[in-house]
Amino acid sequence: MGKTTGFLEYPRTENPYRDALERLRDFDDLHTAQPADARRCQAGRCMDCGVPFCQSDFGCPLHNLIPEWNDLRYQGQEKEALVRLLLTAPFPEFTGRVCPALCEKACNLADNGVTNRDNELYLIETAFSKGWIRPRIPAVRTGKKVAVVGSGPAGLAAADLLNQLGHAVTVIERADRPGGLLLYGIPNMKLPKEIIARRVRLMEAEGVTFLLNTSATPDLPDAYDAVLLCCGSRKPRPLHAEHMDADGIYFAVDYLTAATRGVLSKAAPGVTAQGKHVVVVGGGDTGNDCVGTALRQGCQSVLQLEMMPKAPESRPDGNPWPQWPRTLRTDYGQAEAIFLQGSDPRVYETTVKSIRVDAANRIIGLETVRLQKQPDGKLTPVPGTEQTLPCDLMLIAAGFIGCEEETLSRFSLSADARGRLLPKDGSHHLEGKLFSAGDMRNGQSLVVRALADGRNAAKEIHAFLL
Ligand SMILES: Cc1cc2nc3c(=O)[nH]c(=O)nc-3n(C[C@H](O)[C@H](O)[C@H](O)COP(=O)(O)OP(=O)(O)OC[C@H]3O[C@@H](n4cnc5c(N)ncnc54)[C@H](O)[C@@H]3O)c2cc1C
Ligand code: SF4
């Protein structure tokens, strides 16, 4: 244990956001890093618990050795701390930026949990800046070839481990750059895209081949000893209303992809919220990213419609520690909207009733209606609560309903009722040489879960090959 009384002496402090007025002018990193001394104190808050819930199934899906590297970090043994971190965490520079940090909510300090996410980010970024991260070239090659389809976090984590285990790995990605939703999904201010490119360069130096602008073909099992499908859960949940084909209506990921392409090319994005009244349908994290992006593009106004009631401020009954708290969270985009517009952009228990278009089939407004939860749990519209909103850009962020049919049909595979390629025996092995991992196997989830699943699939493939 780093400092016996650390958790009593040092208040919890996270890496602060940049000032809202400043950060709204660009797509640069939201956060600023705290100085090394402050981070050391934060690591010193860890109590090295006998039963570290941070590492449990309630906490980190990678089962990171959190108390060990917090202790080493506090003792000033940063290199040793990094070694312990990298034993289980393939890409701390991603999770250190985008992970919701399940471990911090499961921490025995409960609502005052140790800032593990910022601590891991400190360790990995220190390592990169001091030149400690160098290509790890496997000493022995097995002569086996593995194709990993999809370069999101699941595919990257699997490719990384399979390569380290000595197999020749080719990542096949249909997009023009690797990263999956890390790249074209999560906005640049949450995960600057150079961070992904830096990791990909490292993996290439370690021997992983990336084939971009390439879609998976059914003959892959003929050319490789194993094929791992990590194609994500990319089918968006549609909204059923008339005029859904109108100009100005986009799925969230398409809009966010266009925004990131604009940031990367330093050109105007293909779709922009500039000067528009924006309505985001869906109150979750993806919707929040749309709000933050629309504000940076200079929208005139932004609202976020949510079907569910507002979450409570404190844990509801039946949701005790160490479970993830189902409480009200105001994320960066919503906080920025409150800062600029003076009110919360979220409108609860409300959905779209109809869409209004002009003669050229462009969206000009929405009619919304309030919803009420019935005793059977169904949400039904409340007559007489209709409202008209101006809207010239509608973004649908209503979640995802499974993997895309195109990839399934290419490999003659069928998904389960929830759109997942989840083998019945709970493994990653589908049939023959085919395996699945990440959101494609488990449904829409989190980066850290995709990383953990990719690594588990890699271990299974390794056993299969040998
Ligand atoms: C807008 C948004 C923001 C998010 N923010 C966060 C966050 O802050 N924190 C967090 O933990 N999680 C977040 N998530 C969830 C997280 O991004 C996903 O759970 C995670 O990326 C899933 O990883 P994956 O590798 O399984 O799939 P994906 O990241 O979806 O990657 C799948 C890849 O497969 C490729 N592909 C698909 N089909 C083919 C094919 N036939 N041939 C070749 N390539 C193919 C795709 O192009 C893609 O690159 C967010 C999700 C979204 C949509
Ligand atoms: S539960 Fe919290 S205090 Fe205990 S070991 Fe884990 S991070 Fe440290």
mmCIF file of C-alpha atoms in Angstrom, residues 109-446:
data_model
loop_
_atom_site.group_PDB
_atom_site.id
_atom_site.type_symbol
_atom_site.label_atom_id
_atom_site.label_comp_id
_atom_site.label_asym_id
_atom_site.label_seq_id
_atom_site.Cartn_x
_atom_site.Cartn_y
_atom_site.Cartn_z
ATOM 1 C CA LEU A 109 -13.913 3.869 -1.513
ATOM 2 C CA ALA A 110 -17.304 3.799 -3.276
ATOM 3 C CA ASP A 111 -18.311 7.275 -4.519
ATOM 4 C CA ASN A 112 -14.868 8.527 -3.596
ATOM 5 C CA GLY A 113 -13.062 5.853 -5.682
ATOM 6 C CA VAL A 114 -9.404 6.038 -6.690
ATOM 7 C CA THR A 115 -8.838 7.820 -10.037
ATOM 8 C CA ASN A 116 -7.491 4.697 -11.746
ATOM 9 C CA ARG A 117 -8.326 5.900 -15.247
ATOM 10 C CA ASP A 118 -6.239 9.072 -14.969
ATOM 11 C CA ASN A 119 -3.496 7.119 -13.195
ATOM 12 C CA GLU A 120 -3.189 4.610 -16.044
ATOM 13 C CA LEU A 121 -3.197 7.436 -18.584
ATOM 14 C CA TYR A 122 -0.375 9.107 -16.671
ATOM 15 C CA LEU A 123 1.676 5.892 -16.705
ATOM 16 C CA ILE A 124 1.292 5.171 -20.423
ATOM 17 C CA GLU A 125 1.780 8.754 -21.601
ATOM 18 C CA THR A 126 4.865 9.100 -19.375
ATOM 19 C CA ALA A 127 6.151 5.879 -20.933
ATOM 20 C CA PHE A 128 5.605 7.146 -24.481
ATOM 21 C CA SER A 129 7.200 10.516 -23.717
ATOM 22 C CA LYS A 130 10.243 8.895 -22.073
ATOM 23 C CA GLY A 131 10.738 6.438 -24.950
ATOM 24 C CA TRP A 132 9.979 3.345 -22.837
ATOM 25 C CA ILE A 133 7.453 2.027 -25.348
ATOM 26 C CA ARG A 134 9.376 0.300 -28.103
ATOM 27 C CA PRO A 135 8.280 -2.335 -30.621
ATOM 28 C CA ARG A 136 8.227 -5.804 -29.001
ATOM 29 C CA ILE A 137 9.234 -8.166 -31.801
ATOM 30 C CA PRO A 138 8.277 -11.773 -30.992
ATOM 31 C CA ALA A 139 11.376 -13.977 -30.714
ATOM 32 C CA VAL A 140 9.660 -17.059 -32.174
ATOM 33 C CA ARG A 141 7.175 -17.322 -35.028
ATOM 34 C CA THR A 142 4.732 -20.252 -35.182
ATOM 35 C CA GLY A 143 4.228 -20.257 -38.942
ATOM 36 C CA LYS A 144 0.441 -19.928 -38.434
ATOM 37 C CA LYS A 145 -1.529 -17.176 -40.177
ATOM 38 C CA VAL A 146 -4.518 -15.419 -38.617
ATOM 39 C CA ALA A 147 -6.879 -12.920 -40.244
ATOM 40 C CA VAL A 148 -8.594 -10.452 -37.917
ATOM 41 C CA VAL A 149 -11.552 -8.770 -39.610
ATOM 42 C CA GLY A 150 -12.271 -5.319 -38.173
ATOM 43 C CA SER A 151 -9.821 -2.959 -36.486
ATOM 44 C CA GLY A 152 -11.928 -1.665 -33.599
ATOM 45 C CA PRO A 153 -10.691 -2.227 -30.047
ATOM 46 C CA ALA A 154 -11.609 -5.958 -30.135
ATOM 47 C CA GLY A 155 -9.735 -6.559 -33.391
ATOM 48 C CA LEU A 156 -6.707 -4.497 -32.334
ATOM 49 C CA ALA A 157 -6.443 -6.236 -28.940
ATOM 50 C CA ALA A 158 -6.738 -9.692 -30.511
ATOM 51 C CA ALA A 159 -4.220 -8.842 -33.242
ATOM 52 C CA ASP A 160 -1.780 -7.490 -30.662
ATOM 53 C CA LEU A 161 -1.891 -10.615 -28.482
ATOM 54 C CA LEU A 162 -1.878 -13.104 -31.390
ATOM 55 C CA ASN A 163 1.163 -11.351 -32.829
ATOM 56 C CA GLN A 164 2.938 -11.435 -29.467
ATOM 57 C CA LEU A 165 2.156 -15.175 -29.312
ATOM 58 C CA GLY A 166 4.101 -15.579 -32.570
ATOM 59 C CA HIS A 167 1.368 -15.873 -35.202
ATOM 60 C CA ALA A 168 1.424 -13.892 -38.469
ATOM 61 C CA VAL A 169 -1.528 -11.502 -38.149
ATOM 62 C CA THR A 170 -3.294 -9.574 -40.889
ATOM 63 C CA VAL A 171 -5.974 -7.073 -39.897
ATOM 64 C CA ILE A 172 -8.585 -6.583 -42.618
ATOM 65 C CA GLU A 173 -10.483 -3.308 -42.342
ATOM 66 C CA ARG A 174 -13.016 -1.915 -44.789
ATOM 67 C CA ALA A 175 -12.521 1.706 -43.675
ATOM 68 C CA ASP A 176 -9.677 3.916 -44.913
ATOM 69 C CA ARG A 177 -8.019 4.011 -41.457
ATOM 70 C CA PRO A 178 -7.840 1.544 -38.579
ATOM 71 C CA GLY A 179 -9.622 2.042 -35.244
ATOM 72 C CA GLY A 180 -13.305 1.116 -35.691
ATOM 73 C CA LEU A 181 -15.485 3.258 -33.426
ATOM 74 C CA LEU A 182 -12.360 4.512 -31.644
ATOM 75 C CA LEU A 183 -11.722 6.433 -34.859
ATOM 76 C CA TYR A 184 -15.039 6.971 -36.627
ATOM 77 C CA GLY A 185 -17.443 7.177 -33.688
ATOM 78 C CA ILE A 186 -15.786 8.554 -30.560
ATOM 79 C CA PRO A 187 -15.045 12.233 -31.308
ATOM 80 C CA ASN A 188 -11.525 13.633 -31.501
ATOM 81 C CA MET A 189 -11.896 15.675 -28.298
ATOM 82 C CA LYS A 190 -12.421 12.452 -26.326
ATOM 83 C CA LEU A 191 -9.779 10.434 -28.165
ATOM 84 C CA PRO A 192 -7.395 12.425 -30.406
ATOM 85 C CA LYS A 193 -6.883 10.381 -33.547
ATOM 86 C CA GLU A 194 -3.090 10.635 -33.499
ATOM 87 C CA ILE A 195 -3.213 8.409 -30.374
ATOM 88 C CA ILE A 196 -4.711 5.579 -32.479
ATOM 89 C CA ALA A 197 -2.252 6.154 -35.328
ATOM 90 C CA ARG A 198 0.666 6.008 -32.848
ATOM 91 C CA ARG A 199 -0.475 2.578 -31.594
ATOM 92 C CA VAL A 200 -1.055 1.274 -35.128
ATOM 93 C CA ARG A 201 2.475 2.348 -36.167
ATOM 94 C CA LEU A 202 3.817 0.437 -33.175
ATOM 95 C CA MET A 203 1.823 -2.686 -34.056
ATOM 96 C CA GLU A 204 3.076 -2.488 -37.653
ATOM 97 C CA ALA A 205 6.657 -2.256 -36.383
ATOM 98 C CA GLU A 206 5.933 -5.365 -34.298
ATOM 99 C CA GLY A 207 4.872 -7.283 -37.390
ATOM 100 C CA VAL A 208 1.065 -6.839 -37.708
ATOM 101 C CA THR A 209 -0.122 -6.177 -41.286
ATOM 102 C CA PHE A 210 -3.076 -3.852 -41.877
ATOM 103 C CA LEU A 211 -5.098 -4.165 -45.082
ATOM 104 C CA LEU A 212 -7.301 -1.075 -45.313
ATOM 105 C CA ASN A 213 -10.185 -0.296 -47.671
ATOM 106 C CA THR A 214 -10.677 -4.076 -47.788
ATOM 107 C CA SER A 215 -13.828 -5.973 -46.968
ATOM 108 C CA ALA A 216 -13.809 -9.505 -45.614
ATOM 109 C CA THR A 217 -14.424 -12.185 -48.254
ATOM 110 C CA PRO A 218 -15.784 -15.720 -47.707
ATOM 111 C CA ASP A 219 -12.551 -17.313 -48.993
ATOM 112 C CA LEU A 220 -10.536 -16.014 -46.002
ATOM 113 C CA PRO A 221 -10.624 -19.418 -44.217
ATOM 114 C CA ASP A 222 -8.861 -20.927 -47.264
ATOM 115 C CA ALA A 223 -5.960 -18.518 -46.950
ATOM 116 C CA TYR A 224 -5.591 -18.386 -43.149
ATOM 117 C CA ASP A 225 -5.352 -20.897 -40.288
ATOM 118 C CA ALA A 226 -7.955 -18.962 -38.292
ATOM 119 C CA VAL A 227 -10.272 -16.011 -38.976
ATOM 120 C CA LEU A 228 -11.523 -13.773 -36.164
ATOM 121 C CA LEU A 229 -14.557 -11.624 -36.950
ATOM 122 C CA CYS A 230 -14.598 -8.372 -34.930
ATOM 123 C CA CYS A 231 -16.983 -6.387 -37.129
ATOM 124 C CA GLY A 232 -18.873 -4.643 -34.331
ATOM 125 C CA SER A 233 -22.567 -4.207 -33.638
ATOM 126 C CA ARG A 234 -23.050 -1.639 -36.348
ATOM 127 C CA LYS A 235 -26.736 -1.825 -37.299
ATOM 128 C CA PRO A 236 -28.367 1.313 -35.861
ATOM 129 C CA ARG A 237 -31.815 1.115 -34.259
ATOM 130 C CA PRO A 238 -34.108 2.921 -36.731
ATOM 131 C CA LEU A 239 -36.786 5.464 -35.903
ATOM 132 C CA HIS A 240 -40.189 4.676 -37.358
ATOM 133 C CA ALA A 241 -41.795 7.853 -38.664
ATOM 134 C CA GLU A 242 -42.900 9.280 -41.982
ATOM 135 C CA HIS A 243 -40.287 11.306 -43.960
ATOM 136 C CA MET A 244 -37.293 9.450 -42.532
ATOM 137 C CA ASP A 245 -35.770 9.779 -46.026
ATOM 138 C CA ALA A 246 -35.739 13.601 -45.765
ATOM 139 C CA ASP A 247 -32.519 15.584 -46.159
ATOM 140 C CA GLY A 248 -31.020 16.496 -42.817
ATOM 141 C CA ILE A 249 -31.665 13.190 -41.010
ATOM 142 C CA TYR A 250 -28.617 11.075 -40.136
ATOM 143 C CA PHE A 251 -27.642 8.215 -37.907
ATOM 144 C CA ALA A 252 -25.283 9.416 -35.171
ATOM 145 C CA VAL A 253 -22.253 7.377 -36.300
ATOM 146 C CA ASP A 254 -22.552 8.674 -39.893
ATOM 147 C CA TYR A 255 -22.657 12.247 -38.596
ATOM 148 C CA LEU A 256 -19.767 11.688 -36.150
ATOM 149 C CA THR A 257 -17.725 9.968 -38.889
ATOM 150 C CA ALA A 258 -18.204 12.960 -41.183
ATOM 151 C CA ALA A 259 -17.169 15.285 -38.339
ATOM 152 C CA THR A 260 -13.977 13.312 -37.662
ATOM 153 C CA ARG A 261 -13.153 13.164 -41.375
ATOM 154 C CA GLY A 262 -13.463 16.969 -41.372
ATOM 155 C CA VAL A 263 -11.123 17.266 -38.365
ATOM 156 C CA LEU A 264 -8.558 14.909 -39.934
ATOM 157 C CA SER A 265 -8.616 16.559 -43.366
ATOM 158 C CA LYS A 266 -8.904 20.079 -41.891
ATOM 159 C CA ALA A 267 -11.719 20.632 -44.413
ATOM 160 C CA ALA A 268 -15.421 21.366 -43.991
ATOM 161 C CA PRO A 269 -17.204 18.143 -43.001
ATOM 162 C CA GLY A 270 -19.667 16.529 -45.417
ATOM 163 C CA VAL A 271 -22.485 17.160 -42.899
ATOM 164 C CA THR A 272 -22.363 20.047 -40.477
ATOM 165 C CA ALA A 273 -24.528 21.430 -37.704
ATOM 166 C CA GLN A 274 -23.311 24.975 -38.345
ATOM 167 C CA GLY A 275 -26.162 27.460 -37.992
ATOM 168 C CA LYS A 276 -28.731 24.676 -37.556
ATOM 169 C CA HIS A 277 -31.344 23.739 -35.008
ATOM 170 C CA VAL A 278 -30.219 20.246 -34.028
ATOM 171 C CA VAL A 279 -32.323 17.572 -32.350
ATOM 172 C CA VAL A 280 -30.563 14.436 -31.149
ATOM 173 C CA VAL A 281 -32.867 11.463 -30.652
ATOM 174 C CA GLY A 282 -31.404 9.355 -27.850
ATOM 175 C CA GLY A 283 -30.223 10.484 -24.443
ATOM 176 C CA GLY A 284 -27.175 8.208 -24.079
ATOM 177 C CA ASP A 285 -23.431 8.652 -24.506
ATOM 178 C CA THR A 286 -23.529 8.609 -28.313
ATOM 179 C CA GLY A 287 -26.171 11.338 -28.174
ATOM 180 C CA ASN A 288 -23.927 13.327 -25.850
ATOM 181 C CA ASP A 289 -21.073 13.056 -28.377
ATOM 182 C CA CYS A 290 -23.445 14.436 -31.030
ATOM 183 C CA VAL A 291 -24.327 17.365 -28.742
ATOM 184 C CA GLY A 292 -20.630 18.174 -28.109
ATOM 185 C CA THR A 293 -19.832 17.916 -31.829
ATOM 186 C CA ALA A 294 -22.809 20.036 -32.939
ATOM 187 C CA LEU A 295 -21.827 22.764 -30.455
ATOM 188 C CA ARG A 296 -18.240 22.806 -31.764
ATOM 189 C CA GLN A 297 -19.566 23.117 -35.326
ATOM 190 C CA GLY A 298 -21.554 26.214 -34.283
ATOM 191 C CA CYS A 299 -25.149 24.965 -34.208
ATOM 192 C CA GLN A 300 -27.871 27.489 -33.429
ATOM 193 C CA SER A 301 -29.483 25.256 -30.806
ATOM 194 C CA VAL A 302 -29.332 21.648 -29.671
ATOM 195 C CA LEU A 303 -31.805 19.417 -27.829
ATOM 196 C CA GLN A 304 -31.512 15.768 -26.845
ATOM 197 C CA LEU A 305 -34.704 13.702 -26.617
ATOM 198 C CA GLU A 306 -34.768 10.821 -24.140
ATOM 199 C CA MET A 307 -37.633 8.325 -23.820
ATOM 200 C CA MET A 308 -36.811 7.303 -20.254
ATOM 201 C CA PRO A 309 -37.463 9.379 -17.114
ATOM 202 C CA LYS A 310 -34.658 11.469 -15.621
ATOM 203 C CA ALA A 311 -32.346 9.270 -13.526
ATOM 204 C CA PRO A 312 -32.153 9.972 -9.772
ATOM 205 C CA GLU A 313 -29.291 11.983 -8.232
ATOM 206 C CA SER A 314 -28.354 9.158 -5.860
ATOM 207 C CA ARG A 315 -28.390 5.367 -6.197
ATOM 208 C CA PRO A 316 -31.934 3.961 -6.459
ATOM 209 C CA ASP A 317 -33.052 0.943 -4.410
ATOM 210 C CA GLY A 318 -31.749 -2.282 -5.899
ATOM 211 C CA ASN A 319 -28.641 -0.608 -7.332
ATOM 212 C CA PRO A 320 -26.141 -0.780 -4.474
ATOM 213 C CA TRP A 321 -22.336 -0.436 -4.569
ATOM 214 C CA PRO A 322 -20.318 -2.073 -6.192
ATOM 215 C CA GLN A 323 -22.728 -2.078 -9.152
ATOM 216 C CA TRP A 324 -22.420 0.652 -11.764
ATOM 217 C CA PRO A 325 -24.617 3.496 -10.419
ATOM 218 C CA ARG A 326 -27.741 4.170 -12.489
ATOM 219 C CA THR A 327 -27.743 7.836 -11.472
ATOM 220 C CA LEU A 328 -27.946 11.123 -13.366
ATOM 221 C CA ARG A 329 -24.684 11.962 -15.141
ATOM 222 C CA THR A 330 -24.093 15.177 -16.988
ATOM 223 C CA ASP A 331 -21.420 14.484 -19.580
ATOM 224 C CA TYR A 332 -19.149 17.018 -21.281
ATOM 225 C CA GLY A 333 -21.489 17.784 -24.213
ATOM 226 C CA GLN A 334 -24.509 18.313 -22.007
ATOM 227 C CA ALA A 335 -22.439 20.494 -19.629
ATOM 228 C CA GLU A 336 -21.274 22.554 -22.612
ATOM 229 C CA ALA A 337 -24.874 22.964 -23.833
ATOM 230 C CA ILE A 338 -25.918 24.146 -20.358
ATOM 231 C CA PHE A 339 -22.985 26.584 -20.399
ATOM 232 C CA LEU A 340 -23.885 28.008 -23.825
ATOM 233 C CA GLN A 341 -27.689 27.739 -23.891
ATOM 234 C CA GLY A 342 -28.364 28.230 -20.192
ATOM 235 C CA SER A 343 -30.448 25.068 -19.883
ATOM 236 C CA ASP A 344 -30.067 21.307 -19.995
ATOM 237 C CA PRO A 345 -30.444 20.056 -23.605
ATOM 238 C CA ARG A 346 -32.070 16.818 -22.384
ATOM 239 C CA VAL A 347 -35.832 16.487 -22.658
ATOM 240 C CA TYR A 348 -37.024 13.367 -20.818
ATOM 241 C CA GLU A 349 -39.950 11.001 -21.410
ATOM 242 C CA THR A 350 -40.345 12.379 -24.915
ATOM 243 C CA THR A 351 -40.135 10.990 -28.427
ATOM 244 C CA VAL A 352 -40.644 12.050 -32.040
ATOM 245 C CA LYS A 353 -44.240 11.807 -33.221
ATOM 246 C CA SER A 354 -43.833 13.177 -36.730
ATOM 247 C CA ILE A 355 -41.332 14.922 -38.984
ATOM 248 C CA ARG A 356 -42.110 18.084 -40.945
ATOM 249 C CA VAL A 357 -40.460 18.640 -44.316
ATOM 250 C CA ASP A 358 -40.478 21.424 -46.938
ATOM 251 C CA ALA A 359 -41.269 21.078 -50.649
ATOM 252 C CA ALA A 360 -37.689 19.951 -51.355
ATOM 253 C CA ASN A 361 -38.022 17.126 -48.762
ATOM 254 C CA ARG A 362 -35.708 18.856 -46.270
ATOM 255 C CA ILE A 363 -36.484 18.481 -42.579
ATOM 256 C CA ILE A 364 -37.754 21.740 -41.060
ATOM 257 C CA GLY A 365 -39.278 20.630 -37.792
ATOM 258 C CA LEU A 366 -40.463 17.887 -35.474
ATOM 259 C CA GLU A 367 -43.573 17.154 -33.523
ATOM 260 C CA THR A 368 -42.748 15.544 -30.183
ATOM 261 C CA VAL A 369 -44.995 13.835 -27.671
ATOM 262 C CA ARG A 370 -44.571 12.996 -23.986
ATOM 263 C CA LEU A 371 -44.435 9.347 -22.959
ATOM 264 C CA GLN A 372 -45.800 7.639 -19.879
ATOM 265 C CA LYS A 373 -44.673 4.339 -18.418
ATOM 266 C CA GLN A 374 -47.513 1.821 -18.067
ATOM 267 C CA PRO A 375 -47.675 -0.843 -15.320
ATOM 268 C CA ASP A 376 -46.423 -3.434 -17.865
ATOM 269 C CA GLY A 377 -43.339 -1.254 -18.474
ATOM 270 C CA LYS A 378 -44.414 -0.083 -21.958
ATOM 271 C CA LEU A 379 -44.053 3.602 -22.819
ATOM 272 C CA THR A 380 -47.177 5.088 -24.384
ATOM 273 C CA PRO A 381 -47.784 8.606 -25.826
ATOM 274 C CA VAL A 382 -49.802 11.030 -23.686
ATOM 275 C CA PRO A 383 -52.495 12.683 -25.865
ATOM 276 C CA GLY A 384 -52.443 16.482 -25.851
ATOM 277 C CA THR A 385 -48.730 16.788 -24.978
ATOM 278 C CA GLU A 386 -47.572 17.341 -28.575
ATOM 279 C CA GLN A 387 -45.022 20.111 -29.157
ATOM 280 C CA THR A 388 -43.459 21.490 -32.309
ATOM 281 C CA LEU A 389 -39.706 22.054 -32.448
ATOM 282 C CA PRO A 390 -37.661 23.743 -35.173
ATOM 283 C CA CYS A 391 -35.180 21.236 -36.551
ATOM 284 C CA ASP A 392 -32.980 21.245 -39.631
ATOM 285 C CA LEU A 393 -30.622 18.492 -38.500
ATOM 286 C CA MET A 394 -31.938 15.379 -36.768
ATOM 287 C CA LEU A 395 -29.441 12.861 -35.437
ATOM 288 C CA ILE A 396 -30.589 9.394 -34.447
ATOM 289 C CA ALA A 397 -28.605 8.013 -31.537
ATOM 290 C CA ALA A 398 -31.013 5.305 -30.415
ATOM 291 C CA GLY A 399 -28.481 2.483 -30.026
ATOM 292 C CA PHE A 400 -27.558 -0.518 -32.144
ATOM 293 C CA ILE A 401 -29.413 -3.739 -32.831
ATOM 294 C CA GLY A 402 -26.654 -6.105 -33.882
ATOM 295 C CA CYS A 403 -24.132 -6.973 -36.544
ATOM 296 C CA GLU A 404 -24.683 -6.179 -40.180
ATOM 297 C CA GLU A 405 -26.380 -8.756 -42.409
ATOM 298 C CA GLU A 406 -23.879 -8.238 -45.217
ATOM 299 C CA THR A 407 -20.983 -9.730 -43.253
ATOM 300 C CA LEU A 408 -23.176 -12.532 -41.876
ATOM 301 C CA SER A 409 -24.414 -13.583 -45.284
ATOM 302 C CA ARG A 410 -20.891 -13.512 -46.752
ATOM 303 C CA PHE A 411 -19.844 -16.162 -44.231
ATOM 304 C CA SER A 412 -23.236 -17.956 -44.226
ATOM 305 C CA LEU A 413 -23.639 -17.231 -40.523
ATOM 306 C CA SER A 414 -26.773 -16.288 -38.617
ATOM 307 C CA ALA A 415 -27.006 -14.065 -35.568
ATOM 308 C CA ASP A 416 -29.053 -14.795 -32.450
ATOM 309 C CA ALA A 417 -32.279 -12.965 -31.586
ATOM 310 C CA ARG A 418 -30.246 -10.021 -30.269
ATOM 311 C CA GLY A 419 -28.175 -9.707 -33.440
ATOM 312 C CA ARG A 420 -25.029 -11.254 -31.914
ATOM 313 C CA LEU A 421 -22.607 -13.916 -33.125
ATOM 314 C CA LEU A 422 -22.394 -15.529 -29.702
ATOM 315 C CA PRO A 423 -21.612 -19.265 -29.810
ATOM 316 C CA LYS A 424 -24.047 -21.287 -27.674
ATOM 317 C CA ASP A 425 -21.235 -22.775 -25.571
ATOM 318 C CA GLY A 426 -20.124 -19.272 -24.536
ATOM 319 C CA SER A 427 -16.787 -19.607 -26.369
ATOM 320 C CA HIS A 428 -15.545 -17.483 -29.272
ATOM 321 C CA HIS A 429 -15.461 -20.396 -31.732
ATOM 322 C CA LEU A 430 -18.243 -20.186 -34.344
ATOM 323 C CA GLU A 431 -17.392 -23.074 -36.690
ATOM 324 C CA GLY A 432 -14.418 -24.422 -38.643
ATOM 325 C CA LYS A 433 -11.744 -21.724 -38.632
ATOM 326 C CA LEU A 434 -14.181 -18.904 -37.749
ATOM 327 C CA PHE A 435 -14.234 -17.056 -34.407
ATOM 328 C CA SER A 436 -15.999 -13.889 -33.198
ATOM 329 C CA ALA A 437 -15.255 -11.222 -30.577
ATOM 330 C CA GLY A 438 -16.191 -7.741 -29.359
ATOM 331 C CA ASP A 439 -19.522 -6.037 -29.964
ATOM 332 C CA MET A 440 -20.207 -8.455 -32.828
ATOM 333 C CA ARG A 441 -20.263 -11.291 -30.288
ATOM 334 C CA ASN A 442 -21.692 -9.515 -27.243
ATOM 335 C CA GLY A 443 -23.795 -6.665 -28.605
ATOM 336 C CA GLN A 444 -23.078 -2.971 -28.195
ATOM 337 C CA SER A 445 -20.870 -2.395 -25.181
ATOM 338 C CA LEU A 446 -17.715 -0.575 -24.101
#
